[in-house]
Tab-separated table of C-alpha atoms in Angstrom:
chain	number	residue	atom	x	y	z
K	199	UNK	CA	18.266	-6.303	-66.545
K	200	UNK	CA	14.867	-4.826	-65.954
K	201	UNK	CA	14.474	-7.007	-62.868
K	202	UNK	CA	17.786	-5.777	-61.514
K	203	UNK	CA	16.724	-2.165	-61.837
K	204	UNK	CA	13.463	-2.941	-60.050
K	205	UNK	CA	15.387	-4.693	-57.288
K	206	UNK	CA	17.796	-1.772	-56.977
K	207	UNK	CA	14.887	0.631	-56.743
K	208	UNK	CA	13.300	-1.517	-54.061
K	209	UNK	CA	16.471	-1.589	-51.971
K	210	UNK	CA	17.028	2.153	-52.343
K	211	UNK	CA	13.447	2.711	-51.346
K	212	UNK	CA	13.891	0.457	-48.324
K	213	UNK	CA	16.880	2.495	-47.226
K	214	UNK	CA	14.978	5.736	-47.691
K	215	UNK	CA	12.021	4.359	-45.757
K	216	UNK	CA	14.281	3.717	-42.798
K	217	UNK	CA	14.878	7.456	-42.407
K	218	UNK	CA	11.308	7.599	-41.139
K	219	UNK	CA	12.427	5.723	-38.055
K	220	UNK	CA	14.665	8.657	-37.188
K	221	UNK	CA	11.563	10.834	-37.078
K	222	UNK	CA	9.907	8.361	-34.737
K	223	UNK	CA	13.006	8.435	-32.537
K	224	UNK	CA	12.818	12.243	-32.350
K	225	UNK	CA	9.142	11.993	-31.519
K	226	UNK	CA	9.643	9.471	-28.712
K	227	UNK	CA	12.492	11.596	-27.384
K	228	UNK	CA	10.219	14.654	-27.311
K	229	UNK	CA	7.479	12.779	-25.481
K	230	UNK	CA	9.760	11.382	-22.795
K	231	UNK	CA	11.816	14.549	-22.469
K	232	UNK	CA	8.756	16.719	-21.964
K	233	UNK	CA	7.346	14.199	-19.520
K	234	UNK	CA	10.554	14.297	-17.470
K	235	UNK	CA	10.845	18.081	-17.501
K	236	UNK	CA	7.236	18.280	-16.360
K	237	UNK	CA	7.793	15.602	-13.746
K	238	UNK	CA	10.783	17.472	-12.321
K	239	UNK	CA	8.717	20.637	-11.963
K	240	UNK	CA	5.806	18.895	-10.320
K	241	UNK	CA	6.866	15.445	-9.103
K	242	UNK	CA	3.589	14.838	-7.283
K	243	UNK	CA	1.626	14.890	-10.537
K	244	UNK	CA	4.099	12.695	-12.417
K	245	UNK	CA	2.843	9.296	-11.296
K	246	UNK	CA	-0.636	9.893	-12.669
K	247	UNK	CA	0.654	10.749	-16.134
K	248	UNK	CA	2.934	7.757	-16.704
K	249	UNK	CA	0.189	5.897	-18.571
K	250	UNK	CA	-0.414	8.932	-20.775
K	251	UNK	CA	3.295	9.083	-21.541
K	252	UNK	CA	3.318	5.457	-22.611
K	253	UNK	CA	0.295	6.027	-24.863
K	254	UNK	CA	2.115	8.972	-26.421
K	255	UNK	CA	5.244	6.865	-26.903
K	256	UNK	CA	3.152	4.150	-28.520
K	257	UNK	CA	1.590	6.584	-31.003
K	258	UNK	CA	4.906	8.166	-31.878
K	259	UNK	CA	6.651	4.841	-32.161
K	260	UNK	CA	3.957	3.247	-34.312
K	261	UNK	CA	4.816	5.580	-37.196
K	262	UNK	CA	8.463	4.570	-37.028
K	263	UNK	CA	7.403	0.954	-37.067
K	264	UNK	CA	5.264	1.675	-40.113
K	265	UNK	CA	8.272	3.023	-41.999
K	266	UNK	CA	10.303	0.014	-40.933
K	267	UNK	CA	7.512	-2.182	-42.193
K	268	UNK	CA	7.557	-0.395	-45.531
K	269	UNK	CA	11.289	-1.043	-45.712
K	270	UNK	CA	10.777	-4.739	-44.969
K	271	UNK	CA	8.010	-4.991	-47.526
K	272	UNK	CA	10.244	-3.409	-50.155
K	273	UNK	CA	13.082	-5.784	-49.336
K	274	UNK	CA	11.193	-9.036	-49.020
K	275	UNK	CA	7.747	-8.772	-50.461
K	276	UNK	CA	7.926	-6.633	-53.596
B	276	UNK	CA	18.507	-34.157	-53.580
B	277	UNK	CA	19.146	-32.108	-56.659
B	278	UNK	CA	15.584	-32.510	-57.676
B	279	UNK	CA	14.239	-31.546	-54.279
B	280	UNK	CA	16.289	-28.345	-54.178
B	281	UNK	CA	14.553	-27.169	-57.274
B	282	UNK	CA	11.158	-28.065	-55.920
B	283	UNK	CA	9.234	-25.339	-54.167
B	284	UNK	CA	7.710	-26.806	-51.041
B	285	UNK	CA	4.887	-24.340	-50.785
B	286	UNK	CA	3.971	-20.895	-51.976
B	287	UNK	CA	6.007	-19.263	-49.212
B	288	UNK	CA	9.065	-21.517	-48.774
B	289	UNK	CA	11.656	-22.212	-51.438
B	290	UNK	CA	13.566	-25.439	-51.939
B	291	UNK	CA	16.179	-24.511	-49.338
B	292	UNK	CA	13.714	-23.996	-46.538
B	293	UNK	CA	13.983	-20.240	-46.638
B	294	UNK	CA	11.097	-17.879	-46.714
B	295	UNK	CA	9.990	-16.327	-49.962
B	296	UNK	CA	9.098	-12.778	-49.139
B	297	UNK	CA	7.773	-12.017	-45.686
B	298	UNK	CA	6.434	-15.011	-43.776
B	299	UNK	CA	3.970	-12.666	-42.096
B	300	UNK	CA	2.228	-12.058	-45.418
B	301	UNK	CA	1.942	-15.707	-46.443
B	302	UNK	CA	-1.762	-16.371	-46.861
B	303	UNK	CA	-1.406	-20.133	-46.578
B	304	UNK	CA	-0.473	-19.954	-42.916
B	305	UNK	CA	-2.929	-17.405	-41.660
B	306	UNK	CA	-5.865	-19.759	-41.131
B	307	UNK	CA	-3.659	-22.007	-39.026
B	308	UNK	CA	-2.410	-19.107	-36.893
B	309	UNK	CA	-5.850	-17.646	-36.412
B	310	UNK	CA	-7.298	-21.006	-35.418
B	311	UNK	CA	-4.623	-21.767	-32.850
B	312	UNK	CA	-4.684	-18.175	-31.566
B	313	UNK	CA	-8.412	-18.382	-30.927
B	314	UNK	CA	-7.967	-21.740	-29.173
B	315	UNK	CA	-5.139	-20.332	-27.030
B	316	UNK	CA	-7.034	-17.184	-26.110
B	317	UNK	CA	-10.116	-19.169	-25.129
B	318	UNK	CA	-8.004	-21.518	-22.979
B	319	UNK	CA	-6.202	-18.603	-21.313
B	320	UNK	CA	-9.476	-16.789	-20.744
B	321	UNK	CA	-11.069	-19.845	-19.150
B	322	UNK	CA	-8.040	-20.475	-16.917
B	323	UNK	CA	-7.916	-16.867	-15.835
B	324	UNK	CA	-11.591	-16.127	-15.351
B	325	UNK	CA	-12.597	-19.464	-13.812
B	326	UNK	CA	-9.665	-20.217	-11.505
B	327	UNK	CA	-6.736	-17.834	-11.401
B	328	UNK	CA	-8.311	-14.397	-11.088
B	329	UNK	CA	-10.918	-15.307	-8.427
B	330	UNK	CA	-8.195	-17.067	-6.469
B	331	UNK	CA	-5.808	-14.132	-6.608
B	332	UNK	CA	-8.614	-11.702	-5.781
B	333	UNK	CA	-9.513	-13.861	-2.793
B	334	UNK	CA	-5.892	-14.033	-1.625
B	335	UNK	CA	-5.527	-10.274	-1.970
B	336	UNK	CA	-8.784	-9.640	-0.101
B	337	UNK	CA	-7.706	-12.056	2.635
B	338	UNK	CA	-4.405	-10.290	2.973
B	339	UNK	CA	-6.111	-6.905	3.044
B	340	UNK	CA	-8.507	-7.990	5.781
B	341	UNK	CA	-5.695	-9.613	7.759
B	342	UNK	CA	-3.660	-6.454	7.534
B	343	UNK	CA	-6.671	-4.385	8.557
B	344	UNK	CA	-7.312	-6.673	11.525
B	345	UNK	CA	-3.702	-6.542	12.587
B	346	UNK	CA	-3.680	-2.788	12.236
B	347	UNK	CA	-6.817	-2.490	14.385
B	348	UNK	CA	-5.344	-4.865	16.974
B	349	UNK	CA	-2.095	-2.950	17.053
B	350	UNK	CA	-4.029	0.307	17.393
B	351	UNK	CA	-5.856	-1.128	20.384
B	352	UNK	CA	-2.646	-2.437	21.932
B	353	UNK	CA	-1.037	0.919	21.356
B	354	UNK	CA	-3.854	2.745	23.142
B	355	UNK	CA	-3.613	0.231	25.982
B	356	UNK	CA	0.090	0.796	26.223
B	357	UNK	CA	-0.459	4.538	26.264
B	358	UNK	CA	-3.022	4.142	29.042
B	359	UNK	CA	-0.578	2.017	31.027
B	360	UNK	CA	2.137	4.555	30.477
B	361	UNK	CA	-0.134	7.326	31.686
B	362	UNK	CA	-0.921	5.325	34.815
B	363	UNK	CA	2.721	4.626	35.370
B	364	UNK	CA	3.697	8.258	34.947
B	365	UNK	CA	0.964	9.347	37.317
B	366	UNK	CA	2.019	6.800	39.945
B	367	UNK	CA	5.593	7.847	39.541
B	368	UNK	CA	4.766	11.511	40.001
B	369	UNK	CA	2.603	10.746	43.037
B	370	UNK	CA	5.346	8.692	44.608
B	371	UNK	CA	7.846	11.384	43.875
B	372	UNK	CA	5.787	14.149	45.474
B	373	UNK	CA	4.956	11.897	48.463
B	374	UNK	CA	8.607	11.122	48.928
B	375	UNK	CA	9.609	14.761	48.778
B	376	UNK	CA	6.818	15.646	51.228
B	377	UNK	CA	8.002	12.967	53.635
B	378	UNK	CA	11.533	14.119	53.218
B	379	UNK	CA	10.596	17.714	54.012
B	380	UNK	CA	8.575	16.656	57.065
B	381	UNK	CA	11.284	14.494	58.492
B	382	UNK	CA	13.807	17.179	57.800
B	383	UNK	CA	11.761	19.763	59.685
B	384	UNK	CA	11.184	17.370	62.583
B	385	UNK	CA	14.812	16.543	62.788
B	386	UNK	CA	15.671	20.210	62.739
B	387	UNK	CA	13.229	20.866	65.536
B	388	UNK	CA	14.590	18.021	67.639
B	389	UNK	CA	18.075	19.162	67.004
B	390	UNK	CA	17.136	22.684	67.957
B	391	UNK	CA	15.573	21.576	71.182
B	392	UNK	CA	18.473	19.291	71.995
B	393	UNK	CA	20.889	22.109	71.321
B	394	UNK	CA	18.976	24.542	73.470
B	395	UNK	CA	18.693	21.963	76.250
B	396	UNK	CA	22.372	21.285	76.038
B	397	UNK	CA	23.018	25.029	76.064
B	398	UNK	CA	20.947	25.422	79.190
B	399	UNK	CA	22.686	22.550	80.929
B	400	UNK	CA	26.016	23.916	79.893
B	401	UNK	CA	25.182	27.379	81.222
B	402	UNK	CA	24.003	25.863	84.546
B	403	UNK	CA	27.193	23.888	84.783
B	404	UNK	CA	29.201	26.982	83.929
B	405	UNK	CA	27.454	28.991	86.635
B	406	UNK	CA	28.024	26.250	89.186
B	407	UNK	CA	31.606	26.001	88.191
B	408	UNK	CA	32.064	29.734	88.385
B	409	UNK	CA	30.494	29.771	91.848
B	410	UNK	CA	32.674	26.948	93.054
B	411	UNK	CA	35.704	28.620	91.540
B	412	UNK	CA	34.797	31.838	93.326
B	413	UNK	CA	34.351	29.893	96.561
B	414	UNK	CA	37.629	28.167	96.076
B	415	UNK	CA	39.298	31.456	95.352
B	416	UNK	CA	37.768	33.029	98.465
B	417	UNK	CA	38.798	30.108	100.555
B	418	UNK	CA	42.202	30.240	99.102
B	419	UNK	CA	42.533	33.955	99.787
B	420	UNK	CA	41.467	33.631	103.405
B	421	UNK	CA	43.811	30.678	103.806
B	422	UNK	CA	46.610	32.680	102.332
B	423	UNK	CA	45.804	35.565	104.716
B	424	UNK	CA	45.765	33.286	107.705
B	425	UNK	CA	48.963	31.585	106.679
B	426	UNK	CA	50.538	34.988	106.125
B	427	UNK	CA	49.403	36.239	109.521
B	428	UNK	CA	50.702	33.136	111.260
B	429	UNK	CA	53.931	33.299	109.333
B	430	UNK	CA	54.290	37.005	110.037
B	431	UNK	CA	53.642	36.402	113.798
B	432	UNK	CA	56.119	33.621	113.885
B	433	UNK	CA	58.668	35.714	112.025
B	434	UNK	CA	58.092	38.623	114.383
B	435	UNK	CA	58.474	36.296	117.350
B	436	UNK	CA	61.584	34.807	115.911
B	437	UNK	CA	63.003	38.274	115.404
B	438	UNK	CA	62.450	38.800	119.037
B	439	UNK	CA	59.887	41.364	118.964
B	440	UNK	CA	56.584	41.145	120.510
B	441	UNK	CA	53.583	41.981	118.596
B	442	UNK	CA	50.023	41.593	119.288
B	443	UNK	CA	47.951	39.665	116.982
B	444	UNK	CA	45.725	42.461	116.032
B	445	UNK	CA	48.435	44.704	114.639
B	446	UNK	CA	49.932	41.935	112.650
B	447	UNK	CA	46.698	40.892	111.134
B	448	UNK	CA	45.899	44.460	110.150
B	449	UNK	CA	49.285	44.901	108.554
B	450	UNK	CA	49.069	41.630	106.685
B	451	UNK	CA	45.606	42.356	105.527
B	452	UNK	CA	46.642	45.758	104.211
B	453	UNK	CA	49.653	44.255	102.476
B	454	UNK	CA	47.603	41.545	100.874
B	455	UNK	CA	45.030	43.919	99.673
B	456	UNK	CA	47.595	46.456	98.600
H	144	UNK	CA	11.896	-10.487	-57.191
H	145	UNK	CA	12.982	-12.953	-54.586
H	146	UNK	CA	11.795	-16.185	-56.080
H	147	UNK	CA	13.842	-16.721	-59.257
H	148	UNK	CA	17.370	-15.560	-58.584
H	149	UNK	CA	17.870	-16.647	-54.996
H	150	UNK	CA	18.292	-20.458	-55.039
H	151	UNK	CA	21.516	-20.232	-57.028
H	152	UNK	CA	22.930	-17.608	-54.652
H	153	UNK	CA	22.135	-19.586	-51.537
H	154	UNK	CA	25.127	-21.866	-51.380
H	155	UNK	CA	27.958	-19.370	-51.438
H	156	UNK	CA	29.347	-16.696	-49.180
H	157	UNK	CA	27.767	-14.829	-46.345
H	158	UNK	CA	24.092	-15.556	-46.643
H	159	UNK	CA	21.582	-14.880	-43.994
H	160	UNK	CA	17.848	-14.914	-43.948
H	161	UNK	CA	16.547	-12.706	-41.137
H	162	UNK	CA	12.957	-13.592	-41.953
H	163	UNK	CA	13.384	-17.362	-41.771
H	164	UNK	CA	12.730	-17.366	-38.043
H	165	UNK	CA	9.115	-16.414	-38.739
H	166	UNK	CA	8.361	-19.416	-40.941
H	167	UNK	CA	5.409	-21.516	-39.863
H	168	UNK	CA	6.128	-25.215	-40.252
H	169	UNK	CA	4.383	-28.412	-39.228
H	170	UNK	CA	5.700	-29.983	-36.071
H	171	UNK	CA	5.260	-33.551	-37.336
H	172	UNK	CA	6.371	-34.456	-40.833
H	173	UNK	CA	5.945	-32.082	-43.686
H	174	UNK	CA	3.235	-31.161	-46.057
H	175	UNK	CA	0.656	-28.497	-46.594
H	176	UNK	CA	-0.479	-26.471	-43.603
H	177	UNK	CA	-4.207	-26.687	-43.083
H	178	UNK	CA	-6.029	-24.654	-40.495
H	179	UNK	CA	-5.951	-27.587	-38.035
H	180	UNK	CA	-2.325	-28.662	-38.613
H	181	UNK	CA	-0.204	-28.803	-35.464
H	182	UNK	CA	2.589	-26.341	-36.211
H	183	UNK	CA	5.249	-24.442	-34.309
H	184	UNK	CA	2.563	-21.805	-33.794
H	185	UNK	CA	0.652	-24.419	-31.807
H	186	UNK	CA	3.769	-25.368	-29.863
H	187	UNK	CA	4.688	-21.849	-28.778
H	188	UNK	CA	1.136	-20.772	-28.061
H	189	UNK	CA	0.800	-23.956	-26.014
H	190	UNK	CA	3.989	-23.083	-24.158
H	191	UNK	CA	2.564	-19.674	-23.331
H	192	UNK	CA	-0.465	-21.446	-21.875
H	193	UNK	CA	1.885	-23.702	-19.882
H	194	UNK	CA	3.754	-20.661	-18.616
H	195	UNK	CA	0.463	-19.042	-17.665
H	196	UNK	CA	-0.623	-22.158	-15.777
H	197	UNK	CA	2.723	-22.287	-13.945
H	198	UNK	CA	2.558	-18.617	-13.032
H	199	UNK	CA	-1.105	-18.091	-12.238
H	200	UNK	CA	-2.264	-21.545	-11.107
H	201	UNK	CA	0.684	-23.517	-9.726
H	202	UNK	CA	2.319	-20.389	-8.323
H	203	UNK	CA	-0.785	-19.312	-6.438
H	204	UNK	CA	-1.981	-22.801	-5.459
H	205	UNK	CA	-0.803	-22.404	-1.870
H	206	UNK	CA	-2.876	-19.213	-1.406
H	207	UNK	CA	-0.147	-18.093	0.968
H	208	UNK	CA	-0.794	-15.036	3.095
H	209	UNK	CA	2.854	-14.099	2.677
H	210	UNK	CA	3.452	-14.830	-1.011
H	211	UNK	CA	6.415	-16.711	-2.433
H	212	UNK	CA	8.175	-15.663	-5.610
H	213	UNK	CA	5.778	-17.103	-8.195
H	214	UNK	CA	2.741	-15.948	-6.273
H	215	UNK	CA	4.208	-12.449	-5.943
H	216	UNK	CA	4.672	-12.225	-9.696
H	217	UNK	CA	1.143	-13.479	-10.302
H	218	UNK	CA	-0.297	-10.981	-7.859
H	219	UNK	CA	1.863	-8.259	-9.362
H	220	UNK	CA	0.464	-8.970	-12.839
H	221	UNK	CA	-3.069	-9.029	-11.460
H	222	UNK	CA	-2.619	-5.763	-9.577
H	223	UNK	CA	-0.859	-4.110	-12.514
H	224	UNK	CA	-3.601	-4.846	-15.051
H	225	UNK	CA	-6.399	-4.244	-12.558
H	226	UNK	CA	-5.041	-0.822	-11.653
H	227	UNK	CA	-4.534	-0.008	-15.332
H	228	UNK	CA	-8.142	-0.899	-16.157
H	229	UNK	CA	-9.423	1.107	-13.216
H	230	UNK	CA	-7.251	4.154	-13.836
H	231	UNK	CA	-7.556	4.385	-17.602
H	232	UNK	CA	-10.975	2.963	-18.406
H	233	UNK	CA	-12.759	3.820	-15.171
H	234	UNK	CA	-14.450	1.791	-12.466
H	235	UNK	CA	-17.313	0.620	-14.648
H	236	UNK	CA	-14.812	-1.118	-16.944
H	237	UNK	CA	-13.804	-3.573	-14.214
H	238	UNK	CA	-16.216	-6.291	-15.517
H	239	UNK	CA	-14.088	-6.382	-18.689
H	240	UNK	CA	-10.918	-6.885	-16.662
H	241	UNK	CA	-10.579	-10.672	-17.384
H	242	UNK	CA	-10.621	-10.030	-21.146
H	243	UNK	CA	-7.903	-7.402	-20.954
H	244	UNK	CA	-5.947	-9.612	-18.570
H	245	UNK	CA	-6.202	-12.456	-21.108
H	246	UNK	CA	-4.806	-10.283	-23.890
H	247	UNK	CA	-2.059	-8.857	-21.686
H	248	UNK	CA	-0.920	-12.203	-20.308
H	249	UNK	CA	-0.934	-13.861	-23.736
H	250	UNK	CA	1.047	-11.052	-25.342
H	251	UNK	CA	3.570	-10.642	-22.550
H	252	UNK	CA	4.194	-14.391	-22.239
H	253	UNK	CA	4.450	-14.868	-26.013
H	254	UNK	CA	6.831	-11.929	-26.296
H	255	UNK	CA	9.115	-13.268	-23.578
H	256	UNK	CA	8.974	-16.848	-24.867
H	257	UNK	CA	9.875	-15.473	-28.288
H	258	UNK	CA	13.081	-14.090	-26.815
H	259	UNK	CA	14.382	-17.601	-26.143
H	260	UNK	CA	16.961	-18.651	-28.735
H	261	UNK	CA	15.579	-20.855	-31.532
H	262	UNK	CA	12.053	-19.999	-30.503
H	263	UNK	CA	9.137	-18.817	-32.592
H	264	UNK	CA	7.489	-15.497	-31.790
H	265	UNK	CA	3.772	-15.898	-32.295
H	266	UNK	CA	3.073	-12.213	-31.712
H	267	UNK	CA	5.379	-11.195	-34.549
H	268	UNK	CA	2.764	-12.295	-37.067
H	269	UNK	CA	0.315	-9.763	-38.403
H	270	UNK	CA	-2.350	-12.474	-38.593
H	271	UNK	CA	-2.175	-13.065	-34.845
H	272	UNK	CA	-2.121	-9.438	-33.732
H	273	UNK	CA	-4.718	-8.463	-36.325
H	274	UNK	CA	-7.168	-11.015	-34.937
H	275	UNK	CA	-6.693	-9.600	-31.452
H	276	UNK	CA	-6.916	-5.982	-32.630
H	277	UNK	CA	-10.009	-6.628	-34.741
H	278	UNK	CA	-11.528	-8.509	-31.834
H	279	UNK	CA	-10.903	-5.515	-29.563
H	280	UNK	CA	-12.255	-3.155	-32.229
H	281	UNK	CA	-15.468	-5.140	-32.743
H	282	UNK	CA	-15.988	-5.703	-29.033
H	283	UNK	CA	-15.474	-2.023	-28.241
H	284	UNK	CA	-17.835	-0.938	-31.016
H	285	UNK	CA	-20.532	-3.373	-29.897
H	286	UNK	CA	-20.118	-2.347	-26.247
H	287	UNK	CA	-20.338	1.310	-27.255
H	288	UNK	CA	-23.601	0.855	-29.115
H	289	UNK	CA	-25.105	-1.439	-26.481
H	290	UNK	CA	-24.258	0.893	-23.602
H	291	UNK	CA	-24.984	4.225	-25.265
H	292	UNK	CA	-27.234	3.443	-28.243
H	293	UNK	CA	-27.167	6.253	-30.779
H	294	UNK	CA	-25.334	8.363	-28.213
H	295	UNK	CA	-22.184	6.519	-29.198
H	296	UNK	CA	-22.022	8.738	-32.288
H	297	UNK	CA	-21.208	11.674	-30.027
H	298	UNK	CA	-17.705	10.204	-29.998
H	299	UNK	CA	-17.388	11.540	-33.550
H	300	UNK	CA	-19.516	14.678	-33.170
H	301	UNK	CA	-17.385	16.871	-30.918
H	302	UNK	CA	-19.829	19.277	-29.288
H	303	UNK	CA	-17.121	21.456	-27.758
H	304	UNK	CA	-15.774	22.426	-31.180
H	305	UNK	CA	-17.157	25.307	-33.292
H	306	UNK	CA	-20.126	24.209	-35.379
H	307	UNK	CA	-18.401	24.930	-38.670
H	308	UNK	CA	-15.502	22.674	-37.820
H	309	UNK	CA	-17.582	19.770	-36.606
H	310	UNK	CA	-18.168	17.947	-39.914
H	311	UNK	CA	-14.463	18.031	-40.734
H	312	UNK	CA	-13.599	16.867	-37.244
H	313	UNK	CA	-16.200	14.117	-37.488
H	314	UNK	CA	-14.586	12.891	-40.703
H	315	UNK	CA	-11.156	12.867	-39.046
H	316	UNK	CA	-12.518	11.128	-35.970
H	317	UNK	CA	-14.235	8.434	-38.042
H	318	UNK	CA	-11.081	7.803	-40.060
H	319	UNK	CA	-8.958	7.610	-36.916
H	320	UNK	CA	-11.529	5.291	-35.378
H	321	UNK	CA	-11.274	2.845	-38.259
H	322	UNK	CA	-7.483	3.097	-38.420
H	323	UNK	CA	-7.277	2.019	-34.780
H	324	UNK	CA	-7.171	-1.761	-35.361
H	325	UNK	CA	-4.553	-1.298	-38.086
H	326	UNK	CA	-2.132	0.662	-35.914
H	327	UNK	CA	-3.050	-1.437	-32.881
H	328	UNK	CA	-2.028	-4.679	-34.595
H	329	UNK	CA	0.886	-3.459	-36.697
H	330	UNK	CA	2.469	-1.743	-33.706
H	331	UNK	CA	2.821	-4.980	-31.790
H	332	UNK	CA	3.714	-7.241	-34.708
H	333	UNK	CA	6.080	-4.658	-36.218
H	334	UNK	CA	7.909	-4.123	-32.943
H	335	UNK	CA	8.413	-7.805	-32.348
H	336	UNK	CA	9.376	-8.558	-35.941
H	337	UNK	CA	11.742	-5.591	-36.130
H	338	UNK	CA	13.615	-6.518	-32.970
H	339	UNK	CA	14.028	-10.155	-33.913
H	340	UNK	CA	15.054	-9.339	-37.480
H	341	UNK	CA	17.642	-6.824	-36.262
H	342	UNK	CA	19.105	-9.366	-33.843
H	343	UNK	CA	19.268	-11.865	-36.683
H	344	UNK	CA	21.031	-9.347	-38.950
H	345	UNK	CA	23.639	-8.669	-36.273
H	346	UNK	CA	24.005	-12.407	-35.748
H	347	UNK	CA	24.811	-12.793	-39.443
H	348	UNK	CA	27.562	-10.172	-39.141
H	349	UNK	CA	29.149	-12.330	-36.419
H	350	UNK	CA	30.346	-14.649	-39.202
H	351	UNK	CA	32.994	-12.112	-40.173
H	352	UNK	CA	35.884	-12.445	-37.716
H	353	UNK	CA	36.824	-8.768	-37.840
H	354	UNK	CA	33.499	-7.384	-36.680
H	355	UNK	CA	32.227	-10.323	-34.673
H	356	UNK	CA	33.025	-8.774	-31.225
H	357	UNK	CA	31.101	-5.663	-32.210
H	358	UNK	CA	28.311	-7.873	-33.439
H	359	UNK	CA	28.106	-9.779	-30.166
H	360	UNK	CA	27.979	-6.500	-28.224
H	361	UNK	CA	25.252	-5.239	-30.541
H	362	UNK	CA	23.249	-8.447	-30.112
H	363	UNK	CA	23.512	-8.110	-26.336
H	364	UNK	CA	22.353	-4.510	-26.435
H	365	UNK	CA	19.488	-5.306	-28.794
H	366	UNK	CA	18.483	-8.231	-26.622
H	367	UNK	CA	18.268	-5.933	-23.577
H	368	UNK	CA	16.186	-3.500	-25.581
H	369	UNK	CA	13.958	-6.345	-26.745
H	370	UNK	CA	13.291	-7.414	-23.160
H	371	UNK	CA	12.106	-3.879	-22.485
H	372	UNK	CA	10.105	-3.750	-25.721
H	373	UNK	CA	8.474	-7.117	-25.012
H	374	UNK	CA	6.944	-5.785	-21.851
H	375	UNK	CA	6.200	-2.276	-23.067
H	376	UNK	CA	4.394	-3.486	-26.185
H	377	UNK	CA	2.187	-5.795	-24.134
H	378	UNK	CA	1.527	-2.875	-21.788
H	379	UNK	CA	0.781	-0.553	-24.683
H	380	UNK	CA	-1.563	-3.064	-26.307
H	381	UNK	CA	-3.451	-3.477	-23.046
H	382	UNK	CA	-3.543	0.227	-22.238
H	383	UNK	CA	-4.797	1.121	-25.715
H	384	UNK	CA	-7.506	-1.497	-25.286
H	385	UNK	CA	-8.419	0.281	-22.046
H	386	UNK	CA	-8.463	3.649	-23.822
H	387	UNK	CA	-10.770	2.319	-26.548
H	388	UNK	CA	-12.956	0.745	-23.882
H	389	UNK	CA	-13.171	4.083	-22.086
H	390	UNK	CA	-14.277	5.725	-25.343
H	391	UNK	CA	-16.963	3.086	-25.695
H	392	UNK	CA	-18.223	3.495	-22.135
H	393	UNK	CA	-18.003	7.287	-22.018
H	394	UNK	CA	-18.184	8.569	-25.604
H	395	UNK	CA	-18.826	12.185	-24.551
H	396	UNK	CA	-15.594	14.108	-24.710
């Protein structure tokens, strides 16, 4: 019985942790959207900033991956 | 088999061959992964740094120099072609102006010749006309005197035939006055 | 929680194990896995080496002036990483280009080989990516101190900030510096693991006739995304290595 409650808590926690990935999605969307709006205003400067955009995407995405990892840990490793 | 299903193969795999927990966190496997990763990275590094990267760098440099050479050669050929075109254009213009000069000269000469021929012909024609007019006048004079003589003779004969006698002088005077009248 | 209850549940109904694809097992026979045991990790890392040899050695063996397909791809990879190192880390980072190329080629080939059905994704394991990230971290730190001496600490002491803020900023900078290998490794492993696990979950749904068409469409879409992610994560790993290398070579902000 006690084990079942712990398991339920772990699964609920995993589900809640997955909401963090939505935040990462918003973040990646902001990075790319701002890059594109800037690139449309000044297309000549866009090519030089592609690498910066990818670094920004990587940082924003890493946090979503962390929340996904927390969810996986709760489901499989707790 | 029933016994083996109960048996746990290792700390991270249960009797059914499924993972217990996350395989990524299984400590038993990490040494193996790290060892083979290090081996793989060393092999890849040796392949890349000893053979592949120098070779690709060489190929790229070769291509760059070939392209540069070809570009220089094409630049030279282009300048040569431009030079040739300039020569050609110049020759063409020269020939054109020469031709038009020749054309003008021959035209003027021809005009002059024509003019002289026309004037010569005019002169000849006027001489001929004068001669003709003179001969016509002569002929007319001759004809008039012939007519007068014939008229006098005829008049004398007619007078004689009518039975009158007339001296020649009177008749000729009368005829002459009639003709002139 | 997983160890006691599960064996009895295994045999019935819709059961899927999205994490089973990450199990390390010996290639020959069975038994305990020692550090020298030849496992599927060995196999798939070896296949990435084979792929590298095919692409970078066999493909370029003709040294053709007008490249064929394999040689074009090899030259493309070379030019891509070389330009990235030059642009991001600066010209004086070019001597480190073979190391970054090694990391990039290993990650990109492992990621793509992991996309083959029934394959094993070596880069989805934290142990693998952590070794690479810690290696980058140590190398960058050593390079920073060798090239700049004590001046490397100016990376943490931001002279353009107001004096009062500098200690707090230094603390933040030091923490972020030591968190680098963690995020560097978990980003790659997490991305690869997440994509493969999600594909596996959708594959399990395909067992139900009603939603199996939807499941197949979802697998296809996820697979396309994974192809993109495979490349982008290798690119991101390499470009972050370049960024850290730039910090080590030019610590002054």
